[in-house]
Short mmCIF file of C-alpha atoms in Angstrom, two decimals:
data_model
loop_
_atom_site.label_atom_id
_atom_site.label_comp_id
_atom_site.label_asym_id
_atom_site.label_seq_id
_atom_site.Cartn_x
_atom_site.Cartn_y
_atom_site.Cartn_z
CA MET A 1 16.02 -7.47 14.07
CA GLU A 2 16.91 -10.40 11.83
CA MET A 3 19.19 -8.06 9.84
CA LEU A 4 20.98 -7.16 13.06
CA SER A 5 21.35 -10.82 14.06
CA SER A 6 19.29 -10.01 17.12
CA LEU A 7 16.37 -12.38 16.72
CA ASP A 8 17.36 -13.96 20.03
CA VAL A 9 15.52 -11.04 21.63
CA VAL A 10 12.29 -12.69 20.52
CA GLN A 11 13.67 -16.24 20.58
CA GLY A 12 11.45 -17.34 23.44
CA ASN A 13 8.39 -16.11 21.61
CA LYS A 14 9.29 -17.48 18.17
CA ASP A 15 6.67 -20.23 18.16
CA SER A 16 3.98 -17.85 19.41
CA LEU A 17 4.86 -15.40 16.66
CA ILE A 18 4.73 -18.14 14.05
CA ASP A 19 1.38 -19.36 15.38
CA TRP A 20 -0.02 -15.83 15.35
CA ILE A 21 0.97 -15.38 11.71
CA TYR A 22 -0.58 -18.70 10.68
CA SER A 23 -3.78 -17.80 12.55
CA HIS A 24 -4.24 -15.10 9.92
CA GLN A 25 -4.12 -17.40 6.92
CA VAL A 26 -7.50 -17.09 5.20
CA LEU A 27 -8.36 -20.54 3.94
CA PRO A 28 -11.01 -21.92 1.59
CA SER A 29 -14.14 -23.40 3.06
CA GLU A 30 -14.64 -27.15 2.84
CA LEU A 31 -17.95 -26.56 1.11
CA ASP A 32 -16.46 -24.87 -1.92
CA ASP A 33 -13.00 -24.42 -3.32
CA ASP A 34 -13.38 -20.73 -4.06
CA CYS A 35 -9.96 -19.47 -3.13
CA ARG A 36 -10.33 -15.96 -4.41
CA ARG A 37 -10.22 -14.43 -0.96
CA CYS A 38 -7.34 -16.58 0.28
CA GLY A 39 -4.20 -14.96 1.60
CA PHE A 40 -3.17 -13.56 4.96
CA ARG A 41 -5.04 -11.02 7.05
CA GLY A 42 -3.15 -8.08 8.51
CA SER A 43 -4.71 -8.38 11.93
CA SER A 44 -7.47 -9.97 13.95
CA THR A 45 -9.79 -7.01 13.38
CA ILE A 46 -12.45 -9.12 11.65
CA GLY A 47 -12.78 -11.26 14.81
CA ALA A 48 -11.89 -14.70 13.50
CA LYS A 49 -11.20 -17.26 16.23
CA PHE A 50 -7.50 -17.78 16.88
CA ASN A 51 -6.56 -21.10 15.31
CA PRO A 52 -3.01 -21.52 14.02
CA THR A 53 -3.53 -25.09 12.83
CA GLN A 54 -6.88 -24.83 11.08
CA VAL A 55 -7.05 -26.34 7.59
CA SER A 56 -10.23 -24.75 6.37
CA CYS A 57 -12.34 -21.71 7.04
CA GLU A 58 -15.43 -22.88 8.93
CA PRO A 59 -17.74 -21.18 9.19
CA TYR A 60 -17.28 -18.60 6.47
CA ILE A 61 -16.87 -15.10 7.92
CA PRO A 62 -18.40 -12.24 5.91
CA TYR A 63 -15.91 -9.57 4.86
CA ASP A 64 -12.98 -11.80 5.77
CA PHE A 65 -10.34 -11.79 3.05
CA GLY A 66 -6.60 -11.67 2.65
CA HIS A 67 -4.51 -8.64 1.72
CA ILE A 68 -1.65 -9.08 -0.72
CA ALA A 69 0.82 -6.96 1.28
CA GLN A 70 -0.01 -8.92 4.43
CA THR A 71 0.43 -12.21 2.57
CA TYR A 72 3.86 -10.99 1.45
CA THR A 73 4.79 -9.76 4.93
CA GLY A 74 3.43 -12.88 6.61
CA LEU A 75 5.46 -15.18 4.35
CA LEU A 76 8.60 -13.10 4.86
CA CYS A 77 8.22 -13.18 8.65
CA LEU A 78 7.67 -16.94 8.68
CA ILE A 79 10.91 -17.40 6.76
CA LEU A 80 12.86 -15.05 9.03
CA LEU A 81 11.57 -16.93 12.06
CA GLY A 82 12.86 -20.17 10.61
CA ASP A 83 9.47 -21.77 9.97
CA ASP A 84 9.29 -24.60 7.40
CA LEU A 85 6.17 -23.17 5.71
CA SER A 86 4.45 -26.54 6.08
CA ARG A 87 1.18 -25.04 7.26
CA LEU A 88 0.78 -22.97 4.09
CA GLN A 89 -1.95 -23.93 1.68
CA ARG A 90 0.08 -23.02 -1.37
CA VAL A 91 -2.53 -23.87 -3.98
CA ALA A 92 -5.12 -21.74 -2.22
CA LEU A 93 -2.65 -18.87 -1.96
CA THR A 94 -1.72 -18.92 -5.65
CA ARG A 95 -5.36 -19.20 -6.69
CA GLY A 96 -6.10 -16.24 -4.45
CA LEU A 97 -3.27 -14.31 -6.02
CA ARG A 98 -4.61 -14.93 -9.52
CA ALA A 99 -7.92 -13.39 -8.56
CA HIS A 100 -6.16 -10.14 -7.67
CA GLN A 101 -4.55 -9.49 -11.06
CA LEU A 102 -6.35 -7.00 -13.30
CA GLU A 103 -6.68 -6.83 -17.09
CA ASP A 104 -3.90 -4.29 -17.35
CA GLY A 105 -1.46 -6.65 -15.61
CA SER A 106 -1.33 -4.79 -12.29
CA PHE A 107 -2.57 -6.18 -8.99
CA LYS A 108 -5.09 -4.99 -6.43
CA ALA A 109 -4.49 -5.73 -2.76
CA THR A 110 -7.81 -7.21 -1.70
CA LEU A 111 -10.57 -9.02 -3.53
CA HIS A 112 -12.93 -6.13 -2.84
CA GLY A 113 -12.37 -2.44 -2.53
CA SER A 114 -8.73 -1.81 -3.31
CA GLU A 115 -6.65 0.37 -5.52
CA ASN A 116 -4.12 -1.25 -7.88
CA ASP A 117 -0.54 -0.23 -8.56
CA MET A 118 3.13 -1.27 -8.70
CA ARG A 119 3.36 -2.01 -4.96
CA PHE A 120 1.08 -4.98 -5.33
CA VAL A 121 2.79 -6.21 -8.50
CA TYR A 122 5.87 -6.46 -6.28
CA CYS A 123 3.99 -8.25 -3.50
CA ALA A 124 2.60 -10.74 -6.03
CA SER A 125 6.08 -11.35 -7.42
CA CYS A 126 7.60 -11.98 -3.98
CA ILE A 127 4.74 -14.28 -2.99
CA SER A 128 5.15 -16.30 -6.19
CA TYR A 129 8.90 -16.52 -5.75
CA ILE A 130 8.57 -17.63 -2.13
CA LEU A 131 5.90 -20.20 -2.97
CA ASP A 132 8.05 -21.34 -5.92
CA ASP A 133 4.89 -21.20 -7.99
CA TRP A 134 4.08 -18.60 -10.65
CA THR A 135 0.64 -19.91 -11.58
CA GLY A 136 -0.87 -17.06 -9.62
CA VAL A 137 0.58 -14.43 -11.95
CA ASP A 138 0.18 -13.79 -15.65
CA VAL A 139 3.81 -12.80 -16.01
CA ASP A 140 3.48 -11.46 -19.57
CA LYS A 141 0.77 -9.04 -18.51
CA ALA A 142 2.60 -8.00 -15.35
CA ALA A 143 5.83 -7.35 -17.25
CA ASP A 144 3.86 -5.35 -19.81
CA TYR A 145 2.34 -3.20 -17.05
CA ILE A 146 5.82 -2.53 -15.71
CA TYR A 147 7.15 -1.70 -19.17
CA ARG A 148 4.33 0.79 -19.81
CA SER A 149 4.99 2.47 -16.45
CA GLN A 150 8.43 3.73 -17.41
CA SER A 151 8.23 7.50 -17.56
CA TYR A 152 9.72 9.91 -20.11
CA ASP A 153 12.49 10.68 -17.60
CA GLY A 154 13.62 7.04 -17.32
CA GLY A 155 12.22 6.30 -13.87
CA ILE A 156 9.13 4.17 -13.22
CA GLY A 157 5.84 5.34 -11.76
CA GLN A 158 3.08 3.49 -9.91
CA GLY A 159 1.40 3.01 -13.25
CA PRO A 160 1.46 4.28 -16.86
CA GLY A 161 1.55 8.08 -17.03
CA LEU A 162 2.24 8.53 -13.33
CA GLU A 163 5.27 10.36 -11.97
CA SER A 164 8.39 8.25 -11.62
CA HIS A 165 9.12 7.43 -7.99
CA GLY A 166 11.88 5.62 -6.09
CA GLY A 167 9.43 3.21 -4.45
CA SER A 168 7.65 2.16 -7.63
CA THR A 169 10.95 1.97 -9.54
CA TYR A 170 12.20 -0.49 -6.95
CA CYS A 171 8.96 -2.49 -7.05
CA ALA A 172 9.10 -2.66 -10.85
CA VAL A 173 12.76 -3.67 -11.19
CA ALA A 174 12.68 -6.11 -8.28
CA SER A 175 9.54 -7.75 -9.71
CA LEU A 176 11.18 -8.23 -13.09
CA VAL A 177 14.28 -9.72 -11.45
CA LEU A 178 12.14 -12.17 -9.48
CA MET A 179 10.20 -13.04 -12.65
CA ASP A 180 13.50 -13.36 -14.52
CA ARG A 181 12.21 -10.91 -17.09
CA LEU A 182 14.47 -7.89 -16.56
CA TYR A 183 16.48 -8.17 -19.76
CA THR A 184 13.58 -9.30 -21.92
CA THR A 185 11.32 -6.45 -20.81
CA PHE A 186 13.61 -3.43 -21.05
CA SER A 187 16.21 -2.81 -23.73
CA SER A 188 19.75 -1.96 -22.64
CA VAL A 189 19.12 1.71 -23.45
CA GLU A 190 15.98 1.67 -21.33
CA LEU A 191 17.85 -0.01 -18.47
CA ASP A 192 20.56 2.65 -18.71
CA ARG A 193 17.88 5.32 -18.39
CA ILE A 194 16.59 3.67 -15.21
CA ARG A 195 20.16 3.52 -13.87
CA GLN A 196 20.71 7.17 -14.69
CA TRP A 197 17.41 8.21 -13.11
CA CYS A 198 18.34 6.36 -9.93
CA ILE A 199 21.86 7.79 -9.73
CA MET A 200 20.46 11.30 -10.14
CA ARG A 201 18.37 10.74 -7.01
CA GLN A 202 21.43 10.91 -4.79
CA GLN A 203 21.93 14.32 -3.19
CA ASN A 204 23.80 13.09 -0.12
CA GLY A 205 21.26 10.49 0.88
CA PHE A 206 18.63 9.70 -1.75
CA GLN A 207 15.38 11.42 -2.71
CA GLY A 208 12.33 9.57 -3.98
CA ARG A 209 11.46 11.99 -6.76
CA PRO A 210 13.33 14.82 -8.48
CA MET A 211 13.40 18.05 -6.44
CA LYS A 212 12.02 16.47 -3.29
CA PRO A 213 13.91 16.21 0.01
CA VAL A 214 16.13 13.19 0.63
CA ASP A 215 14.76 10.52 2.96
CA THR A 216 16.56 7.59 4.61
CA CYS A 217 14.29 4.90 3.18
CA TYR A 218 15.26 5.79 -0.40
CA SER A 219 18.80 4.71 0.39
CA PHE A 220 17.16 1.30 0.22
CA TRP A 221 14.51 1.75 -2.51
CA VAL A 222 16.85 3.47 -4.94
CA GLY A 223 20.05 1.83 -3.66
CA ALA A 224 18.61 -1.68 -4.03
CA THR A 225 17.37 -0.86 -7.53
CA LEU A 226 20.90 0.14 -8.50
CA LYS A 227 22.23 -3.08 -6.94
CA LEU A 228 19.81 -5.09 -9.07
CA LEU A 229 20.94 -3.15 -12.13
CA ASP A 230 24.66 -3.67 -11.33
CA ALA A 231 25.20 0.04 -10.91
CA PHE A 232 25.38 0.45 -7.14
CA ASP A 233 29.12 1.08 -7.18
CA LEU A 234 28.51 4.29 -9.11
CA ILE A 235 27.03 6.04 -6.07
CA ASP A 236 28.86 8.07 -3.44
CA LYS A 237 28.85 5.56 -0.59
CA VAL A 238 30.52 7.87 1.89
CA ALA A 239 27.84 10.53 1.50
CA ASN A 240 25.07 7.92 1.59
CA ARG A 241 26.36 6.30 4.78
CA SER A 242 26.92 9.68 6.36
CA TYR A 243 23.33 10.74 5.62
CA ILE A 244 21.77 7.53 6.93
CA LEU A 245 23.75 7.72 10.16
CA SER A 246 22.80 11.37 10.60
CA THR A 247 19.16 10.30 10.88
CA GLN A 248 19.83 7.98 13.80
CA ASP A 249 18.14 8.96 17.06
CA SER A 250 20.71 9.10 19.83
CA ILE A 251 18.12 8.85 22.62
CA VAL A 252 15.62 6.18 21.56
CA GLY A 253 17.62 4.66 18.71
CA GLY A 254 16.29 3.78 15.29
CA PHE A 255 16.40 5.93 12.18
CA ALA A 256 14.14 8.69 10.93
CA LYS A 257 13.50 9.96 7.43
CA TRP A 258 15.42 13.16 8.24
CA PRO A 259 17.99 14.19 10.88
CA ASP A 260 16.38 15.37 14.17
CA TYR A 261 13.05 13.91 13.13
CA HIS A 262 11.12 11.22 15.02
CA PRO A 263 12.32 7.67 14.27
CA ASP A 264 9.90 4.93 13.26
CA ALA A 265 10.02 1.22 12.48
CA LEU A 266 9.92 1.69 8.72
CA HIS A 267 12.84 4.08 8.54
CA ALA A 268 14.77 2.08 11.14
CA TYR A 269 14.42 -1.01 8.98
CA PHE A 270 15.27 0.70 5.70
CA GLY A 271 18.12 2.65 7.28
CA ILE A 272 19.66 -0.68 8.27
CA CYS A 273 19.00 -2.07 4.79
CA GLY A 274 20.56 1.00 3.22
CA LEU A 275 23.69 0.32 5.27
CA SER A 276 23.56 -3.39 4.41
CA LEU A 277 23.76 -2.62 0.71
CA MET A 278 27.11 -0.99 1.45
CA ASN A 279 28.28 -4.07 3.39
CA ALA A 280 28.24 -2.30 6.75
CA GLU A 281 29.92 -4.47 9.35
CA GLU A 282 27.23 -4.74 11.97
CA VAL A 283 24.54 -5.68 9.51
CA LYS A 284 23.75 -8.86 7.56
CA GLU A 285 24.00 -9.04 3.79
CA MET A 286 20.65 -8.86 2.05
CA HIS A 287 18.91 -10.06 -1.08
CA PRO A 288 17.95 -6.78 -2.76
CA ALA A 289 14.93 -8.11 -4.68
CA LEU A 290 13.32 -10.16 -1.89
CA ASN A 291 14.00 -7.57 0.79
CA MET A 292 15.39 -10.01 3.34
CA SER A 293 18.81 -11.21 4.48
CA THR A 294 20.73 -13.73 2.36
CA HIS A 295 20.75 -15.90 5.46
CA ALA A 296 16.95 -16.01 5.38
CA VAL A 297 17.00 -16.67 1.64
CA GLN A 298 19.26 -19.71 2.23
CA HIS A 299 16.60 -21.08 4.56
CA LEU A 300 13.98 -20.50 1.85
CA GLU A 301 16.14 -22.26 -0.73
CA LYS A 302 16.35 -25.34 1.51
CA ILE A 303 12.56 -25.36 1.71
CA HIS A 304 12.33 -25.08 -2.08
CA LEU A 305 14.64 -28.08 -2.46
CA SER A 306 12.44 -30.13 -0.16
CA TRP A 307 9.30 -29.14 -2.08
CA ARG A 308 10.84 -29.99 -5.43
CA SER A 309 12.05 -33.38 -4.28
CA VAL A 310 8.50 -34.49 -3.43
CA MET B 1 -25.38 11.50 14.10
CA ALA B 2 -22.18 9.84 15.20
CA LEU B 3 -19.81 11.87 17.32
CA GLY B 4 -16.15 12.14 16.52
CA SER B 5 -13.51 11.40 19.11
CA GLY B 6 -13.01 14.03 21.79
CA GLU B 7 -16.09 16.03 20.87
CA GLU B 8 -17.42 18.24 23.56
CA ASN B 9 -20.90 19.58 24.09
CA ALA B 10 -21.73 23.18 24.99
CA ALA B 11 -20.92 22.54 28.65
CA GLY B 12 -17.39 21.47 27.65
CA GLU B 13 -18.04 17.89 28.73
CA ASN B 14 -17.06 14.94 26.62
CA SER B 15 -20.41 13.70 25.30
CA TRP B 16 -19.29 10.44 23.78
CA VAL B 17 -21.49 7.51 24.79
CA PHE B 18 -20.00 4.05 24.53
CA TYR B 19 -21.94 1.69 22.29
CA LYS B 20 -22.23 -0.72 25.19
CA ASP B 21 -24.28 1.94 26.99
CA ARG B 22 -26.58 2.79 24.10
CA PRO B 23 -30.06 1.24 24.52
CA GLU B 24 -30.60 1.03 20.77
CA TRP B 25 -27.61 -1.36 20.58
CA LYS B 26 -28.77 -3.67 23.40
CA ASP B 27 -29.58 -6.46 20.95
CA ILE B 28 -25.94 -6.77 19.84
CA THR B 29 -23.32 -8.74 21.75
CA PRO B 30 -19.95 -7.06 21.23
CA MET B 31 -17.26 -9.30 19.74
CA GLU B 32 -13.66 -9.07 20.88
CA GLN B 33 -10.52 -9.55 18.83
CA ASP B 34 -8.90 -12.95 19.34
CA ASP B 35 -5.13 -12.86 19.22
CA GLY B 36 -4.67 -16.17 20.98
CA PRO B 37 -3.01 -17.00 24.32
CA ALA B 38 0.32 -15.24 23.73
CA PRO B 39 -0.13 -12.08 21.72
CA ILE B 40 3.06 -10.15 21.07
CA VAL B 41 3.52 -6.42 20.52
CA MET B 42 -0.13 -5.80 21.33
CA ILE B 43 -1.66 -2.49 20.36
CA ALA B 44 -2.79 -0.40 23.32
CA TYR B 45 -6.30 0.33 22.10
CA SER B 46 -8.22 3.07 23.87
CA LYS B 47 -11.48 2.08 25.59
CA LYS B 48 -13.35 3.95 22.87
CA PHE B 49 -11.52 2.17 20.05
CA LYS B 50 -12.21 -1.22 21.59
CA ASP B 51 -15.87 -0.38 22.16
CA VAL B 52 -16.46 0.81 18.60
CA TYR B 53 -14.59 -2.07 17.00
CA ASP B 54 -16.15 -4.74 19.28
CA TYR B 55 -19.54 -3.61 18.02
CA LEU B 56 -18.32 -3.29 14.45
CA ARG B 57 -17.06 -6.88 14.47
CA ALA B 58 -20.43 -8.09 15.73
CA ILE B 59 -22.42 -6.14 13.19
CA MET B 60 -20.16 -7.14 10.27
CA ARG B 61 -20.50 -10.78 11.32
CA LYS B 62 -24.26 -10.45 10.97
CA ASP B 63 -23.75 -8.52 7.73
CA GLU B 64 -26.32 -6.02 8.96
CA ARG B 65 -27.01 -3.26 6.45
CA SER B 66 -28.79 -0.47 8.27
CA GLU B 67 -28.60 3.18 9.22
CA ARG B 68 -27.09 2.35 12.57
CA ALA B 69 -24.45 0.19 10.89
CA LEU B 70 -23.62 3.07 8.56
CA GLU B 71 -23.15 5.41 11.52
CA LEU B 72 -20.98 2.87 13.27
CA THR B 73 -18.70 2.69 10.22
CA GLU B 74 -18.31 6.44 10.45
CA ASP B 75 -17.04 6.12 14.03
CA ALA B 76 -14.79 3.23 13.02
CA ILE B 77 -13.35 5.29 10.16
CA ASP B 78 -12.77 8.24 12.43
CA LEU B 79 -10.68 6.00 14.70
CA ASN B 80 -8.83 4.30 11.85
CA PRO B 81 -9.38 5.69 8.36
CA ALA B 82 -6.97 3.11 6.91
CA ASN B 83 -9.16 0.11 7.70
CA TYR B 84 -10.01 -1.09 4.19
CA SER B 85 -12.56 -3.66 5.45
CA VAL B 86 -14.62 -0.93 7.09
CA TRP B 87 -14.63 1.20 3.94
CA HIS B 88 -15.73 -1.81 1.88
CA TYR B 89 -18.52 -2.64 4.34
CA ARG B 90 -19.60 1.00 4.28
CA ARG B 91 -19.89 0.93 0.48
CA ILE B 92 -22.01 -2.23 0.65
CA ILE B 93 -24.39 -0.50 3.08
CA LEU B 94 -24.53 2.69 1.00
CA LYS B 95 -25.58 0.66 -2.04
CA ASP B 96 -28.06 -1.47 -0.12
CA LEU B 97 -29.76 1.52 1.51
CA LYS B 98 -29.67 3.44 -1.77
CA LYS B 99 -28.18 6.44 0.05
CA ASP B 100 -27.85 9.79 -1.66
CA LEU B 101 -24.22 9.70 -2.67
CA LYS B 102 -23.93 13.49 -2.90
CA ASP B 103 -23.68 13.55 0.90
CA GLU B 104 -21.14 10.74 0.81
CA ILE B 105 -18.98 12.64 -1.68
CA LEU B 106 -18.96 15.63 0.67
CA TYR B 107 -18.09 13.42 3.64
CA CYS B 108 -15.35 11.71 1.65
CA GLY B 109 -13.91 15.10 0.65
CA GLU B 110 -13.68 16.08 4.31
CA ILE B 111 -11.80 12.93 5.23
CA ILE B 112 -9.44 13.41 2.29
CA GLN B 113 -8.56 16.87 3.51
CA GLU B 114 -7.86 15.51 6.99
CA HIS B 115 -5.92 12.52 5.64
CA PRO B 116 -4.59 13.51 2.21
CA LYS B 117 -2.12 10.60 1.99
CA ASN B 118 -4.57 7.85 2.88
CA TYR B 119 -5.00 5.25 0.09
CA GLN B 120 -8.39 3.97 1.27
CA VAL B 121 -10.15 7.31 1.27
CA TRP B 122 -8.91 8.23 -2.22
CA HIS B 123 -10.06 4.83 -3.45
CA HIS B 124 -13.46 5.45 -1.86
CA ARG B 125 -13.63 8.74 -3.72
CA ARG B 126 -12.86 7.09 -7.01
CA VAL B 127 -15.55 4.45 -6.48
CA LEU B 128 -18.13 7.13 -5.63
CA VAL B 129 -17.29 9.03 -8.80
CA GLU B 130 -17.47 5.81 -10.82
CA TRP B 131 -20.92 5.10 -9.36
CA THR B 132 -22.39 8.58 -9.75
CA ARG B 133 -20.47 9.58 -12.90
CA ASP B 134 -20.45 13.02 -11.26
CA ASN B 135 -17.04 14.55 -11.81
CA SER B 136 -18.05 18.12 -11.00
CA HIS B 137 -16.10 18.34 -7.74
CA GLU B 138 -12.98 16.39 -8.59
CA LEU B 139 -10.75 19.00 -10.17
CA LYS B 140 -11.52 21.39 -7.33
CA LEU B 141 -10.85 18.72 -4.71
CA THR B 142 -7.44 17.89 -6.13
CA GLU B 143 -6.58 21.59 -6.43
CA THR B 144 -7.48 22.10 -2.78
CA VAL B 145 -5.18 19.25 -1.77
CA LEU B 146 -2.39 20.39 -4.10
CA ASP B 147 -2.65 23.85 -2.60
CA VAL B 148 -1.41 22.38 0.65
CA ASP B 149 1.05 19.93 -0.92
CA ALA B 150 1.73 20.54 -4.60
CA LYS B 151 3.34 17.11 -5.01
CA ASN B 152 0.75 14.89 -3.31
CA TYR B 153 0.96 11.72 -5.40
CA HIS B 154 -2.62 10.62 -4.60
CA ALA B 155 -4.05 13.95 -5.73
CA TRP B 156 -2.16 13.85 -9.02
CA GLN B 157 -3.12 10.22 -9.57
CA HIS B 158 -6.79 10.97 -8.94
CA ARG B 159 -6.66 14.00 -11.19
CA GLN B 160 -5.06 12.00 -14.01
CA TRP B 161 -7.80 9.41 -13.71
CA VAL B 162 -10.63 11.99 -13.70
CA VAL B 163 -9.20 13.92 -16.62
CA ARG B 164 -8.74 10.82 -18.72
CA GLU B 165 -12.00 9.17 -17.71
CA PHE B 166 -14.16 12.21 -18.38
CA GLY B 167 -12.09 13.95 -21.05
CA LEU B 168 -11.54 17.06 -18.95
CA TRP B 169 -8.37 18.15 -20.71
CA GLU B 170 -9.21 21.82 -21.28
CA SER B 171 -8.06 23.52 -18.12
CA GLU B 172 -5.07 21.32 -17.37
CA LEU B 173 -2.28 23.27 -19.02
CA SER B 174 -3.32 26.50 -17.32
CA LEU B 175 -3.33 24.81 -13.89
CA ILE B 176 0.12 23.43 -14.61
CA ASP B 177 1.32 26.89 -15.69
CA GLU B 178 0.06 28.28 -12.38
CA LEU B 179 1.85 25.63 -10.36
CA LEU B 180 5.07 26.05 -12.30
CA GLN B 181 4.93 29.79 -11.67
CA LYS B 182 4.88 29.01 -7.94
CA ASP B 183 7.58 26.38 -8.22
CA LEU B 184 9.35 25.78 -11.51
CA ARG B 185 10.90 22.66 -10.06
CA ASN B 186 7.61 20.90 -9.27
CA ASN B 187 8.32 17.55 -10.91
CA SER B 188 4.73 16.37 -10.44
CA ALA B 189 3.47 19.31 -12.45
CA TRP B 190 5.97 18.61 -15.23
CA ASN B 191 4.90 14.98 -15.28
CA HIS B 192 1.27 16.04 -15.60
CA ARG B 193 2.22 18.38 -18.43
CA TYR B 194 3.78 15.50 -20.34
CA PHE B 195 0.69 13.39 -19.65
CA VAL B 196 -1.70 16.05 -20.93
CA ILE B 197 0.22 16.91 -24.09
CA ASN B 198 0.77 13.22 -24.84
CA HIS B 199 -2.98 12.61 -24.71
CA THR B 200 -4.07 15.74 -26.53
CA THR B 201 -1.99 17.42 -29.19
CA GLY B 202 0.96 15.04 -28.99
CA PHE B 203 4.51 16.31 -29.35
CA THR B 204 4.32 17.90 -32.77
CA ASP B 205 7.08 20.23 -33.92
CA LYS B 206 4.92 23.25 -33.15
CA VAL B 207 4.17 21.97 -29.65
CA LEU B 208 7.81 21.14 -29.03
CA GLU B 209 8.86 24.61 -30.10
CA TYR B 210 6.38 26.19 -27.68
CA GLU B 211 7.35 23.88 -24.85
CA VAL B 212 11.04 24.54 -25.20
CA LYS B 213 10.41 28.28 -25.07
#
């Protein structure tokens, strides 16, 4: 809704939304400074008491820990809603992040019981960028993991040896951009191969892998990757726009992955983002690596300035 | 044995009993979710979902590790197989009770077939195989899933891990040949082919010649 300049729809509830997000910040206990499980929860499933202004986690709740994708989403939403991020415990969050990085440079999502792959490398990168603090990430190792995940066909998989995929290619390239390591990680030939792989994904809309059907959301994943690699103007924008619009639902609205398929929030969001990349009139401009509007990024930059001046 | 949602007995009646009505759970006070005074975009949980998860919250808070807790996690998983906290809690209980993991591997395989694109259940599978070091069902499991969707990323990822972890390289090229016969354009199969050759013979001139043919 922020991308459509329609946040006024939830305007009245902004503070409640912000409070609800903060109520999911998992904080260290006063008794110890073990921050490994710190981050944001995805929901109130674990049964913690609602407390948007708490500063520590008392008493400790078993099985309560943050999830890297929820930390990323929570931070993004706070920024979109215009919050000043003052209730974040940034040190706890970066310490928590550090505990989620594995030996091979990739990240897992939760302290216990999670798989690890490129999605969470991206989440970690966004979190660090937003917090203006990279102490939670061993950037050399993360960049190395990304480098080793480039496939023989030029695209990037979820990890080394895995099939190249539009989603993981986006996560990899966006992470490197946020880390400011794009040009020191891949050679210009290797970057060209990523560009070529991405361009080849366009059929009318974009597919996520060779020989698979096109899907609206890849207009963002692959499109944004090309934007970050300065190659977006090489695509057929008319065909891309035409495909995205063909997946709009004329009865309930929103976008679906395919025409005449059921719309959902994910494809609605990425359909709008896909259009944004082509500077569609009704839609805000976006920051392709952070996955939010440039308007929201400006707000974040103001916050960064205030943090740095302390 | 826990009942799945919507199960009917022989008389065609729904035989689900809410946890709040089960005498063996009388000692537990169910715990509700707390979303504060002004929750927004609330999920419309069914009565059953709320009942199961109210009891799950209570039992996880106590960190109870028992047979009844294990059965409760099964109901919770049935209602939401993507809840990573429940899967983690279940693994803790399995270890604590020293359960026979052969049964768990079978159960996990069933859930995978119902939810073949669920990250949590594939991760659970991998952990079970790491614990037991029993890889005897893994190739077959991934083939069963690939039979339905020959490009399922989770299945290929799991297969790559099993093959590399246990050195099961022998039958890979023939599986790939089979899949390519069905669909020459299966990019996942081609990727696996590269992976296997890279880790076995490497791309020698002889191999390259054969591959190009």
